[in-house]
Amino acid sequence: GAVVSQHPSRVICKSGTSVKIECRSLDFQATTMFWYRQFPKQSLMLMATSNEGSKATYEQGVEKDKFLINHASLTLSTLTVTSAHPEDSSFYICSATPTRGNNSPLHFGNGTRLTVT
Amino acid sequence: EDKVVQSPLSLVVHEGDTVTLNCSYEVTNFRSLLWYKQEKKAPTFLFMLTSSGIEKKSGRLSSILDKKELFSILNITATQTGDSAIYLCALGVNSGGSNYKLTFGKGTLLTVNP
């Protein structure tokens, strides 16, 4: 089955620093990748959709200058949390699909637990 | 605004019981309904439903969609402790242009006690 690898699985950083999270599709080409955030005991909230080679589409209320998304290749997307603050502490999960715009299940990475001190 | 409502939010049962999890929705541009199981990390895909009345089955799990009444159910028979997880319902919708995205419900936390 389709495998999505996310790295790192856990990161602790100081307030004001930037953190980069990588999401890779290992056995398929991901034309579309999605970034979600999940707070404790809450559901996955979509942050942005990125299509390879074009700018990401951000959901309402998500600051594009704070959460930088790059999807430069068909197998890699990165999310950079810039100038992180404690309120950015959360579980970030990426997902990918090999098809663009079509119905298909998303395959999820294992997530990154970000703690900002 | 698209809405996905799952019920119950949490459920505690004993091994061997049968459970039914509910997902109702209000969305525009419906394309699919998906069920995922989330344990400690990433959600794992269970089912994708696009047509009404056609049951999808995998072992002890089954699911069906009613597009007229706008809901889906996920059934688990003969539950086991390994079924303990959060079950997420998600709606696949058109999000403009050729894009497609999933909107998730809050999930149902299922605990199966031995």
JSON list of C-alpha atoms in Angstrom, two decimals:
[
{"chain": "A", "resi": 1, "resn": "GLY", "atom": "CA", "xyz": [0.00, 0.00, 0.00]},
{"chain": "A", "resi": 2, "resn": "ALA", "atom": "CA", "xyz": [0.90, 3.64, -0.30]},
{"chain": "A", "resi": 3, "resn": "VAL", "atom": "CA", "xyz": [3.39, 4.81, 2.31]},
{"chain": "A", "resi": 4, "resn": "VAL", "atom": "CA", "xyz": [3.88, 8.35, 3.54]},
{"chain": "A", "resi": 5, "resn": "SER", "atom": "CA", "xyz": [6.86, 9.13, 5.71]},
{"chain": "A", "resi": 6, "resn": "GLN", "atom": "CA", "xyz": [6.94, 12.17, 7.98]},
{"chain": "A", "resi": 7, "resn": "HIS", "atom": "CA", "xyz": [9.99, 13.46, 9.80]},
{"chain": "A", "resi": 8, "resn": "PRO", "atom": "CA", "xyz": [10.73, 14.29, 12.55]},
{"chain": "A", "resi": 9, "resn": "SER", "atom": "CA", "xyz": [8.22, 12.44, 14.69]},
{"chain": "A", "resi": 10, "resn": "ARG", "atom": "CA", "xyz": [8.84, 14.70, 17.64]},
{"chain": "A", "resi": 11, "resn": "VAL", "atom": "CA", "xyz": [10.51, 18.07, 18.03]},
{"chain": "A", "resi": 12, "resn": "ILE", "atom": "CA", "xyz": [10.98, 20.45, 20.90]},
{"chain": "A", "resi": 13, "resn": "CYS", "atom": "CA", "xyz": [12.09, 23.98, 20.13]},
{"chain": "A", "resi": 14, "resn": "LYS", "atom": "CA", "xyz": [12.42, 27.31, 21.80]},
{"chain": "A", "resi": 15, "resn": "SER", "atom": "CA", "xyz": [10.01, 30.14, 21.21]},
{"chain": "A", "resi": 16, "resn": "GLY", "atom": "CA", "xyz": [11.05, 32.28, 18.25]},
{"chain": "A", "resi": 17, "resn": "THR", "atom": "CA", "xyz": [12.84, 29.56, 16.33]},
{"chain": "A", "resi": 18, "resn": "SER", "atom": "CA", "xyz": [11.66, 27.93, 13.10]},
{"chain": "A", "resi": 19, "resn": "VAL", "atom": "CA", "xyz": [10.95, 24.25, 12.61]},
{"chain": "A", "resi": 20, "resn": "LYS", "atom": "CA", "xyz": [10.80, 22.33, 9.36]},
{"chain": "A", "resi": 21, "resn": "ILE", "atom": "CA", "xyz": [8.72, 19.18, 8.96]},
{"chain": "A", "resi": 22, "resn": "GLU", "atom": "CA", "xyz": [9.15, 16.90, 5.95]},
{"chain": "A", "resi": 23, "resn": "CYS", "atom": "CA", "xyz": [6.57, 14.69, 4.32]},
{"chain": "A", "resi": 24, "resn": "ARG", "atom": "CA", "xyz": [7.60, 12.14, 1.71]},
{"chain": "A", "resi": 25, "resn": "SER", "atom": "CA", "xyz": [5.61, 9.74, -0.39]},
{"chain": "A", "resi": 26, "resn": "LEU", "atom": "CA", "xyz": [7.74, 6.62, -0.58]},
{"chain": "A", "resi": 27, "resn": "ASP", "atom": "CA", "xyz": [6.16, 4.47, -3.25]},
{"chain": "A", "resi": 28, "resn": "PHE", "atom": "CA", "xyz": [4.02, 6.83, -5.29]},
{"chain": "A", "resi": 29, "resn": "GLN", "atom": "CA", "xyz": [4.12, 10.30, -6.76]},
{"chain": "A", "resi": 30, "resn": "ALA", "atom": "CA", "xyz": [2.03, 12.67, -4.71]},
{"chain": "A", "resi": 31, "resn": "THR", "atom": "CA", "xyz": [0.56, 15.36, -6.90]},
{"chain": "A", "resi": 32, "resn": "THR", "atom": "CA", "xyz": [-1.35, 16.70, -3.91]},
{"chain": "A", "resi": 33, "resn": "MET", "atom": "CA", "xyz": [-0.33, 16.87, -0.28]},
{"chain": "A", "resi": 34, "resn": "PHE", "atom": "CA", "xyz": [-2.32, 18.10, 2.68]},
{"chain": "A", "resi": 35, "resn": "TRP", "atom": "CA", "xyz": [-1.20, 19.43, 6.03]},
{"chain": "A", "resi": 36, "resn": "TYR", "atom": "CA", "xyz": [-3.37, 18.98, 9.09]},
{"chain": "A", "resi": 37, "resn": "ARG", "atom": "CA", "xyz": [-3.09, 20.05, 12.69]},
{"chain": "A", "resi": 38, "resn": "GLN", "atom": "CA", "xyz": [-4.65, 18.16, 15.56]},
{"chain": "A", "resi": 39, "resn": "PHE", "atom": "CA", "xyz": [-5.03, 19.47, 19.08]},
{"chain": "A", "resi": 40, "resn": "PRO", "atom": "CA", "xyz": [-5.55, 17.03, 21.97]},
{"chain": "A", "resi": 41, "resn": "LYS", "atom": "CA", "xyz": [-8.92, 15.31, 21.84]},
{"chain": "A", "resi": 42, "resn": "GLN", "atom": "CA", "xyz": [-9.90, 17.25, 18.76]},
{"chain": "A", "resi": 43, "resn": "SER", "atom": "CA", "xyz": [-10.23, 16.37, 15.14]},
{"chain": "A", "resi": 44, "resn": "LEU", "atom": "CA", "xyz": [-7.84, 16.95, 12.28]},
{"chain": "A", "resi": 45, "resn": "MET", "atom": "CA", "xyz": [-8.06, 20.50, 11.01]},
{"chain": "A", "resi": 46, "resn": "LEU", "atom": "CA", "xyz": [-6.91, 21.08, 7.45]},
{"chain": "A", "resi": 47, "resn": "MET", "atom": "CA", "xyz": [-4.32, 23.82, 7.26]},
{"chain": "A", "resi": 48, "resn": "ALA", "atom": "CA", "xyz": [-3.44, 23.85, 3.59]},
{"chain": "A", "resi": 49, "resn": "THR", "atom": "CA", "xyz": [-3.46, 21.94, 0.34]},
{"chain": "A", "resi": 50, "resn": "SER", "atom": "CA", "xyz": [-0.38, 21.91, -1.83]},
{"chain": "A", "resi": 51, "resn": "ASN", "atom": "CA", "xyz": [-0.15, 20.81, -5.41]},
{"chain": "A", "resi": 52, "resn": "GLU", "atom": "CA", "xyz": [3.27, 20.05, -6.82]},
{"chain": "A", "resi": 53, "resn": "GLY", "atom": "CA", "xyz": [4.76, 23.03, -8.59]},
{"chain": "A", "resi": 54, "resn": "SER", "atom": "CA", "xyz": [2.20, 25.58, -7.47]},
{"chain": "A", "resi": 55, "resn": "LYS", "atom": "CA", "xyz": [1.49, 27.68, -4.41]},
{"chain": "A", "resi": 56, "resn": "ALA", "atom": "CA", "xyz": [-0.31, 26.10, -1.50]},
{"chain": "A", "resi": 57, "resn": "THR", "atom": "CA", "xyz": [-3.96, 26.89, -0.84]},
{"chain": "A", "resi": 58, "resn": "TYR", "atom": "CA", "xyz": [-4.44, 27.83, 2.80]},
{"chain": "A", "resi": 59, "resn": "GLU", "atom": "CA", "xyz": [-7.61, 27.36, 4.81]},
{"chain": "A", "resi": 60, "resn": "GLN", "atom": "CA", "xyz": [-9.28, 30.36, 6.35]},
{"chain": "A", "resi": 61, "resn": "GLY", "atom": "CA", "xyz": [-7.54, 31.49, 9.50]},
{"chain": "A", "resi": 62, "resn": "VAL", "atom": "CA", "xyz": [-4.20, 29.84, 8.71]},
{"chain": "A", "resi": 63, "resn": "GLU", "atom": "CA", "xyz": [-1.37, 32.35, 8.34]},
{"chain": "A", "resi": 64, "resn": "LYS", "atom": "CA", "xyz": [0.55, 31.60, 5.18]},
{"chain": "A", "resi": 65, "resn": "ASP", "atom": "CA", "xyz": [3.56, 33.61, 6.32]},
{"chain": "A", "resi": 66, "resn": "LYS", "atom": "CA", "xyz": [3.77, 31.62, 9.50]},
{"chain": "A", "resi": 67, "resn": "PHE", "atom": "CA", "xyz": [3.24, 28.17, 8.04]},
{"chain": "A", "resi": 68, "resn": "LEU", "atom": "CA", "xyz": [5.37, 28.01, 4.92]},
{"chain": "A", "resi": 69, "resn": "ILE", "atom": "CA", "xyz": [4.64, 25.11, 2.62]},
{"chain": "A", "resi": 70, "resn": "ASN", "atom": "CA", "xyz": [6.88, 23.97, -0.19]},
{"chain": "A", "resi": 71, "resn": "HIS", "atom": "CA", "xyz": [5.97, 21.16, -2.58]},
{"chain": "A", "resi": 72, "resn": "ALA", "atom": "CA", "xyz": [8.83, 21.30, -5.01]},
{"chain": "A", "resi": 73, "resn": "SER", "atom": "CA", "xyz": [8.81, 17.66, -6.08]},
{"chain": "A", "resi": 74, "resn": "LEU", "atom": "CA", "xyz": [6.31, 14.88, -6.53]},
{"chain": "A", "resi": 75, "resn": "THR", "atom": "CA", "xyz": [7.57, 13.04, -3.48]},
{"chain": "A", "resi": 76, "resn": "LEU", "atom": "CA", "xyz": [8.35, 15.77, -0.96]},
{"chain": "A", "resi": 77, "resn": "SER", "atom": "CA", "xyz": [6.46, 18.54, 0.77]},
{"chain": "A", "resi": 78, "resn": "THR", "atom": "CA", "xyz": [7.74, 20.58, 3.68]},
{"chain": "A", "resi": 79, "resn": "LEU", "atom": "CA", "xyz": [5.97, 22.63, 6.33]},
{"chain": "A", "resi": 80, "resn": "THR", "atom": "CA", "xyz": [8.03, 25.27, 8.11]},
{"chain": "A", "resi": 81, "resn": "VAL", "atom": "CA", "xyz": [6.62, 26.78, 11.27]},
{"chain": "A", "resi": 82, "resn": "THR", "atom": "CA", "xyz": [8.32, 30.16, 11.44]},
{"chain": "A", "resi": 83, "resn": "SER", "atom": "CA", "xyz": [8.96, 32.04, 14.67]},
{"chain": "A", "resi": 84, "resn": "ALA", "atom": "CA", "xyz": [7.20, 29.34, 16.64]},
{"chain": "A", "resi": 85, "resn": "HIS", "atom": "CA", "xyz": [5.31, 30.20, 19.81]},
{"chain": "A", "resi": 86, "resn": "PRO", "atom": "CA", "xyz": [3.92, 27.94, 22.55]},
{"chain": "A", "resi": 87, "resn": "GLU", "atom": "CA", "xyz": [0.44, 28.16, 21.02]},
{"chain": "A", "resi": 88, "resn": "ASP", "atom": "CA", "xyz": [1.83, 26.48, 17.90]},
{"chain": "A", "resi": 89, "resn": "SER", "atom": "CA", "xyz": [2.46, 23.35, 19.96]},
{"chain": "A", "resi": 90, "resn": "SER", "atom": "CA", "xyz": [0.35, 20.67, 18.35]},
{"chain": "A", "resi": 91, "resn": "PHE", "atom": "CA", "xyz": [0.36, 17.43, 16.36]},
{"chain": "A", "resi": 92, "resn": "TYR", "atom": "CA", "xyz": [0.99, 18.09, 12.68]},
{"chain": "A", "resi": 93, "resn": "ILE", "atom": "CA", "xyz": [0.09, 15.40, 10.16]},
{"chain": "A", "resi": 94, "resn": "CYS", "atom": "CA", "xyz": [0.65, 15.35, 6.44]},
{"chain": "A", "resi": 95, "resn": "SER", "atom": "CA", "xyz": [-1.22, 13.29, 3.93]},
{"chain": "A", "resi": 96, "resn": "ALA", "atom": "CA", "xyz": [-0.85, 12.61, 0.26]},
{"chain": "A", "resi": 97, "resn": "THR", "atom": "CA", "xyz": [-2.74, 11.33, -2.70]},
{"chain": "A", "resi": 98, "resn": "PRO", "atom": "CA", "xyz": [-1.40, 10.19, -6.02]},
{"chain": "A", "resi": 99, "resn": "THR", "atom": "CA", "xyz": [-4.26, 11.74, -7.94]},
{"chain": "A", "resi": 100, "resn": "ARG", "atom": "CA", "xyz": [-5.11, 15.39, -8.35]},
{"chain": "A", "resi": 101, "resn": "GLY", "atom": "CA", "xyz": [-8.68, 16.43, -7.86]},
{"chain": "A", "resi": 102, "resn": "ASN", "atom": "CA", "xyz": [-10.05, 12.91, -7.86]},
{"chain": "A", "resi": 103, "resn": "ASN", "atom": "CA", "xyz": [-11.80, 10.93, -5.17]},
{"chain": "A", "resi": 104, "resn": "SER", "atom": "CA", "xyz": [-9.23, 8.91, -3.37]},
{"chain": "A", "resi": 105, "resn": "PRO", "atom": "CA", "xyz": [-8.37, 7.98, 0.18]},
{"chain": "A", "resi": 106, "resn": "LEU", "atom": "CA", "xyz": [-5.58, 9.99, 1.68]},
{"chain": "A", "resi": 107, "resn": "HIS", "atom": "CA", "xyz": [-2.55, 8.22, 3.05]},
{"chain": "A", "resi": 108, "resn": "PHE", "atom": "CA", "xyz": [-1.22, 9.78, 6.22]},
{"chain": "A", "resi": 109, "resn": "GLY", "atom": "CA", "xyz": [2.23, 10.21, 7.66]},
{"chain": "A", "resi": 110, "resn": "ASN", "atom": "CA", "xyz": [2.78, 9.30, 11.31]},
{"chain": "A", "resi": 111, "resn": "GLY", "atom": "CA", "xyz": [2.67, 12.90, 12.40]},
{"chain": "A", "resi": 112, "resn": "THR", "atom": "CA", "xyz": [5.02, 15.30, 14.15]},
{"chain": "A", "resi": 113, "resn": "ARG", "atom": "CA", "xyz": [4.52, 16.29, 17.76]},
{"chain": "A", "resi": 114, "resn": "LEU", "atom": "CA", "xyz": [5.75, 19.88, 18.07]},
{"chain": "A", "resi": 115, "resn": "THR", "atom": "CA", "xyz": [6.38, 21.35, 21.49]},
{"chain": "A", "resi": 116, "resn": "VAL", "atom": "CA", "xyz": [7.43, 24.99, 21.70]},
{"chain": "A", "resi": 117, "resn": "THR", "atom": "CA", "xyz": [8.88, 26.04, 25.04]},
{"chain": "B", "resi": 1, "resn": "GLU", "atom": "CA", "xyz": [-19.92, 25.84, 5.81]},
{"chain": "B", "resi": 2, "resn": "ASP", "atom": "CA", "xyz": [-19.41, 22.10, 5.57]},
{"chain": "B", "resi": 3, "resn": "LYS", "atom": "CA", "xyz": [-20.28, 20.14, 8.72]},
{"chain": "B", "resi": 4, "resn": "VAL", "atom": "CA", "xyz": [-19.46, 16.63, 9.81]},
{"chain": "B", "resi": 5, "resn": "VAL", "atom": "CA", "xyz": [-21.01, 15.46, 13.08]},
{"chain": "B", "resi": 6, "resn": "GLN", "atom": "CA", "xyz": [-20.09, 12.19, 14.68]},
{"chain": "B", "resi": 7, "resn": "SER", "atom": "CA", "xyz": [-21.88, 10.47, 17.50]},
{"chain": "B", "resi": 8, "resn": "PRO", "atom": "CA", "xyz": [-21.39, 9.34, 20.10]},
{"chain": "B", "resi": 9, "resn": "LEU", "atom": "CA", "xyz": [-18.22, 11.22, 20.97]},
{"chain": "B", "resi": 10, "resn": "SER", "atom": "CA", "xyz": [-17.12, 8.37, 23.17]},
{"chain": "B", "resi": 11, "resn": "LEU", "atom": "CA", "xyz": [-18.26, 4.83, 23.84]},
{"chain": "B", "resi": 12, "resn": "VAL", "atom": "CA", "xyz": [-17.16, 2.11, 26.25]},
{"chain": "B", "resi": 13, "resn": "VAL", "atom": "CA", "xyz": [-18.09, -1.51, 25.55]},
{"chain": "B", "resi": 14, "resn": "HIS", "atom": "CA", "xyz": [-17.03, -5.02, 26.50]},
{"chain": "B", "resi": 15, "resn": "GLU", "atom": "CA", "xyz": [-15.27, -7.44, 24.21]},
{"chain": "B", "resi": 16, "resn": "GLY", "atom": "CA", "xyz": [-17.75, -9.24, 22.01]},
{"chain": "B", "resi": 17, "resn": "ASP", "atom": "CA", "xyz": [-20.23, -6.37, 21.87]},
{"chain": "B", "resi": 18, "resn": "THR", "atom": "CA", "xyz": [-21.40, -4.88, 18.58]},
{"chain": "B", "resi": 19, "resn": "VAL", "atom": "CA", "xyz": [-21.12, -1.12, 18.12]},
{"chain": "B", "resi": 20, "resn": "THR", "atom": "CA", "xyz": [-22.56, 1.34, 15.64]},
{"chain": "B", "resi": 21, "resn": "LEU", "atom": "CA", "xyz": [-20.86, 4.67, 15.06]},
{"chain": "B", "resi": 22, "resn": "ASN", "atom": "CA", "xyz": [-22.71, 7.48, 13.36]},
{"chain": "B", "resi": 23, "resn": "CYS", "atom": "CA", "xyz": [-21.68, 10.25, 11.02]},
{"chain": "B", "resi": 24, "resn": "SER", "atom": "CA", "xyz": [-24.06, 12.88, 9.69]},
{"chain": "B", "resi": 25, "resn": "TYR", "atom": "CA", "xyz": [-23.08, 15.67, 7.38]},
{"chain": "B", "resi": 26, "resn": "GLU", "atom": "CA", "xyz": [-23.99, 18.84, 5.58]},
{"chain": "B", "resi": 27, "resn": "VAL", "atom": "CA", "xyz": [-21.67, 19.58, 2.72]},
{"chain": "B", "resi": 28, "resn": "THR", "atom": "CA", "xyz": [-21.75, 21.14, -0.68]},
{"chain": "B", "resi": 29, "resn": "ASN", "atom": "CA", "xyz": [-19.98, 19.44, -3.55]},
{"chain": "B", "resi": 30, "resn": "PHE", "atom": "CA", "xyz": [-20.05, 15.98, -1.93]},
{"chain": "B", "resi": 31, "resn": "ARG", "atom": "CA", "xyz": [-17.76, 13.48, -3.53]},
{"chain": "B", "resi": 32, "resn": "SER", "atom": "CA", "xyz": [-17.12, 10.78, -0.97]},
{"chain": "B", "resi": 33, "resn": "LEU", "atom": "CA", "xyz": [-17.34, 9.78, 2.68]},
{"chain": "B", "resi": 34, "resn": "LEU", "atom": "CA", "xyz": [-14.41, 8.08, 4.33]},
{"chain": "B", "resi": 35, "resn": "TRP", "atom": "CA", "xyz": [-13.84, 6.32, 7.62]},
{"chain": "B", "resi": 36, "resn": "TYR", "atom": "CA", "xyz": [-10.47, 6.20, 9.34]},
{"chain": "B", "resi": 37, "resn": "LYS", "atom": "CA", "xyz": [-9.17, 4.56, 12.49]},
{"chain": "B", "resi": 38, "resn": "GLN", "atom": "CA", "xyz": [-6.69, 6.53, 14.57]},
{"chain": "B", "resi": 39, "resn": "GLU", "atom": "CA", "xyz": [-4.70, 4.93, 17.32]},
{"chain": "B", "resi": 40, "resn": "LYS", "atom": "CA", "xyz": [-1.66, 6.71, 18.64]},
{"chain": "B", "resi": 41, "resn": "LYS", "atom": "CA", "xyz": [-0.38, 8.24, 15.45]},
{"chain": "B", "resi": 42, "resn": "ALA", "atom": "CA", "xyz": [-1.66, 8.61, 11.93]},
{"chain": "B", "resi": 43, "resn": "PRO", "atom": "CA", "xyz": [-5.17, 7.69, 10.82]},
{"chain": "B", "resi": 44, "resn": "THR", "atom": "CA", "xyz": [-5.42, 4.48, 8.84]},
{"chain": "B", "resi": 45, "resn": "PHE", "atom": "CA", "xyz": [-7.94, 4.19, 6.05]},
{"chain": "B", "resi": 46, "resn": "LEU", "atom": "CA", "xyz": [-10.93, 1.91, 6.52]},
{"chain": "B", "resi": 47, "resn": "PHE", "atom": "CA", "xyz": [-13.58, 2.63, 3.90]},
{"chain": "B", "resi": 48, "resn": "MET", "atom": "CA", "xyz": [-14.52, 5.07, 1.18]},
{"chain": "B", "resi": 49, "resn": "LEU", "atom": "CA", "xyz": [-18.19, 5.36, 0.24]},
{"chain": "B", "resi": 50, "resn": "THR", "atom": "CA", "xyz": [-19.59, 7.20, -2.72]},
{"chain": "B", "resi": 51, "resn": "SER", "atom": "CA", "xyz": [-22.94, 5.53, -3.43]},
{"chain": "B", "resi": 52, "resn": "SER", "atom": "CA", "xyz": [-26.00, 5.12, -1.25]},
{"chain": "B", "resi": 53, "resn": "GLY", "atom": "CA", "xyz": [-27.09, 1.73, -0.01]},
{"chain": "B", "resi": 54, "resn": "ILE", "atom": "CA", "xyz": [-24.00, -0.25, -0.91]},
{"chain": "B", "resi": 55, "resn": "GLU", "atom": "CA", "xyz": [-22.44, -1.83, 2.13]},
{"chain": "B", "resi": 56, "resn": "LYS", "atom": "CA", "xyz": [-18.69, -2.04, 2.31]},
{"chain": "B", "resi": 57, "resn": "LYS", "atom": "CA", "xyz": [-17.29, -4.81, 4.46]},
{"chain": "B", "resi": 58, "resn": "SER", "atom": "CA", "xyz": [-13.90, -5.75, 5.80]},
{"chain": "B", "resi": 59, "resn": "GLY", "atom": "CA", "xyz": [-13.81, -8.53, 8.35]},
{"chain": "B", "resi": 60, "resn": "ARG", "atom": "CA", "xyz": [-15.80, -7.45, 11.38]},
{"chain": "B", "resi": 61, "resn": "LEU", "atom": "CA", "xyz": [-16.19, -3.89, 10.11]},
{"chain": "B", "resi": 62, "resn": "SER", "atom": "CA", "xyz": [-18.83, -2.67, 7.72]},
{"chain": "B", "resi": 63, "resn": "SER", "atom": "CA", "xyz": [-20.14, 0.69, 6.61]},
{"chain": "B", "resi": 64, "resn": "ILE", "atom": "CA", "xyz": [-22.98, 2.10, 4.58]},
{"chain": "B", "resi": 65, "resn": "LEU", "atom": "CA", "xyz": [-23.93, 5.52, 3.27]},
{"chain": "B", "resi": 66, "resn": "ASP", "atom": "CA", "xyz": [-27.33, 7.17, 2.91]},
{"chain": "B", "resi": 67, "resn": "LYS", "atom": "CA", "xyz": [-27.00, 10.19, 0.63]},
{"chain": "B", "resi": 68, "resn": "LYS", "atom": "CA", "xyz": [-30.68, 11.09, 0.95]},
{"chain": "B", "resi": 69, "resn": "GLU", "atom": "CA", "xyz": [-30.61, 11.33, 4.74]},
{"chain": "B", "resi": 70, "resn": "LEU", "atom": "CA", "xyz": [-26.97, 12.51, 4.73]},
{"chain": "B", "resi": 71, "resn": "PHE", "atom": "CA", "xyz": [-25.45, 10.02, 7.10]},
{"chain": "B", "resi": 72, "resn": "SER", "atom": "CA", "xyz": [-23.24, 6.99, 7.33]},
{"chain": "B", "resi": 73, "resn": "ILE", "atom": "CA", "xyz": [-22.75, 4.30, 9.94]},
{"chain": "B", "resi": 74, "resn": "LEU", "atom": "CA", "xyz": [-19.76, 2.20, 10.81]},
{"chain": "B", "resi": 75, "resn": "ASN", "atom": "CA", "xyz": [-20.50, -1.14, 12.42]},
{"chain": "B", "resi": 76, "resn": "ILE", "atom": "CA", "xyz": [-18.04, -3.26, 14.34]},
{"chain": "B", "resi": 77, "resn": "THR", "atom": "CA", "xyz": [-19.18, -6.72, 15.39]},
{"chain": "B", "resi": 78, "resn": "ALA", "atom": "CA", "xyz": [-17.60, -8.96, 18.03]},
{"chain": "B", "resi": 79, "resn": "THR", "atom": "CA", "xyz": [-15.40, -6.11, 19.24]},
{"chain": "B", "resi": 80, "resn": "GLN", "atom": "CA", "xyz": [-11.89, -6.80, 20.50]},
{"chain": "B", "resi": 81, "resn": "THR", "atom": "CA", "xyz": [-9.60, -4.71, 22.68]},
{"chain": "B", "resi": 82, "resn": "GLY", "atom": "CA", "xyz": [-7.55, -3.95, 19.58]},
{"chain": "B", "resi": 83, "resn": "ASP", "atom": "CA", "xyz": [-10.52, -2.07, 18.17]},
{"chain": "B", "resi": 84, "resn": "SER", "atom": "CA", "xyz": [-10.02, 0.62, 20.82]},
{"chain": "B", "resi": 85, "resn": "ALA", "atom": "CA", "xyz": [-9.22, 3.80, 18.89]},
{"chain": "B", "resi": 86, "resn": "ILE", "atom": "CA", "xyz": [-10.67, 7.04, 17.63]},
{"chain": "B", "resi": 87, "resn": "TYR", "atom": "CA", "xyz": [-12.82, 6.51, 14.57]},
{"chain": "B", "resi": 88, "resn": "LEU", "atom": "CA", "xyz": [-12.88, 9.47, 12.23]},
{"chain": "B", "resi": 89, "resn": "CYS", "atom": "CA", "xyz": [-15.45, 10.24, 9.58]},
{"chain": "B", "resi": 90, "resn": "ALA", "atom": "CA", "xyz": [-14.35, 12.51, 6.76]},
{"chain": "B", "resi": 91, "resn": "LEU", "atom": "CA", "xyz": [-16.13, 14.06, 3.80]},
{"chain": "B", "resi": 92, "resn": "GLY", "atom": "CA", "xyz": [-14.37, 14.46, 0.49]},
{"chain": "B", "resi": 93, "resn": "VAL", "atom": "CA", "xyz": [-15.51, 17.64, -1.19]},
{"chain": "B", "resi": 94, "resn": "ASN", "atom": "CA", "xyz": [-14.52, 19.78, -4.12]},
{"chain": "B", "resi": 95, "resn": "SER", "atom": "CA", "xyz": [-12.52, 22.73, -2.86]},
{"chain": "B", "resi": 96, "resn": "GLY", "atom": "CA", "xyz": [-12.32, 24.88, -5.94]},
{"chain": "B", "resi": 97, "resn": "GLY", "atom": "CA", "xyz": [-10.64, 24.37, -9.27]},
{"chain": "B", "resi": 98, "resn": "SER", "atom": "CA", "xyz": [-9.52, 20.80, -9.55]},
{"chain": "B", "resi": 99, "resn": "ASN", "atom": "CA", "xyz": [-8.84, 20.48, -5.85]},
{"chain": "B", "resi": 100, "resn": "TYR", "atom": "CA", "xyz": [-10.38, 17.99, -3.50]},
{"chain": "B", "resi": 101, "resn": "LYS", "atom": "CA", "xyz": [-10.08, 17.99, 0.28]},
{"chain": "B", "resi": 102, "resn": "LEU", "atom": "CA", "xyz": [-11.25, 16.07, 3.32]},
{"chain": "B", "resi": 103, "resn": "THR", "atom": "CA", "xyz": [-13.21, 17.64, 6.16]},
{"chain": "B", "resi": 104, "resn": "PHE", "atom": "CA", "xyz": [-13.10, 15.59, 9.35]},
{"chain": "B", "resi": 105, "resn": "GLY", "atom": "CA", "xyz": [-15.58, 15.10, 12.15]},
{"chain": "B", "resi": 106, "resn": "LYS", "atom": "CA", "xyz": [-14.45, 15.19, 15.77]},
{"chain": "B", "resi": 107, "resn": "GLY", "atom": "CA", "xyz": [-14.27, 11.43, 15.97]},
{"chain": "B", "resi": 108, "resn": "THR", "atom": "CA", "xyz": [-15.70, 8.76, 18.23]},
{"chain": "B", "resi": 109, "resn": "LEU", "atom": "CA", "xyz": [-13.41, 7.44, 20.95]},
{"chain": "B", "resi": 110, "resn": "LEU", "atom": "CA", "xyz": [-14.14, 3.72, 21.29]},
{"chain": "B", "resi": 111, "resn": "THR", "atom": "CA", "xyz": [-12.84, 1.83, 24.29]},
{"chain": "B", "resi": 112, "resn": "VAL", "atom": "CA", "xyz": [-13.25, -1.94, 24.33]},
{"chain": "B", "resi": 113, "resn": "ASN", "atom": "CA", "xyz": [-12.70, -3.49, 27.75]},
{"chain": "B", "resi": 114, "resn": "PRO", "atom": "CA", "xyz": [-11.72, -7.14, 28.18]}
]
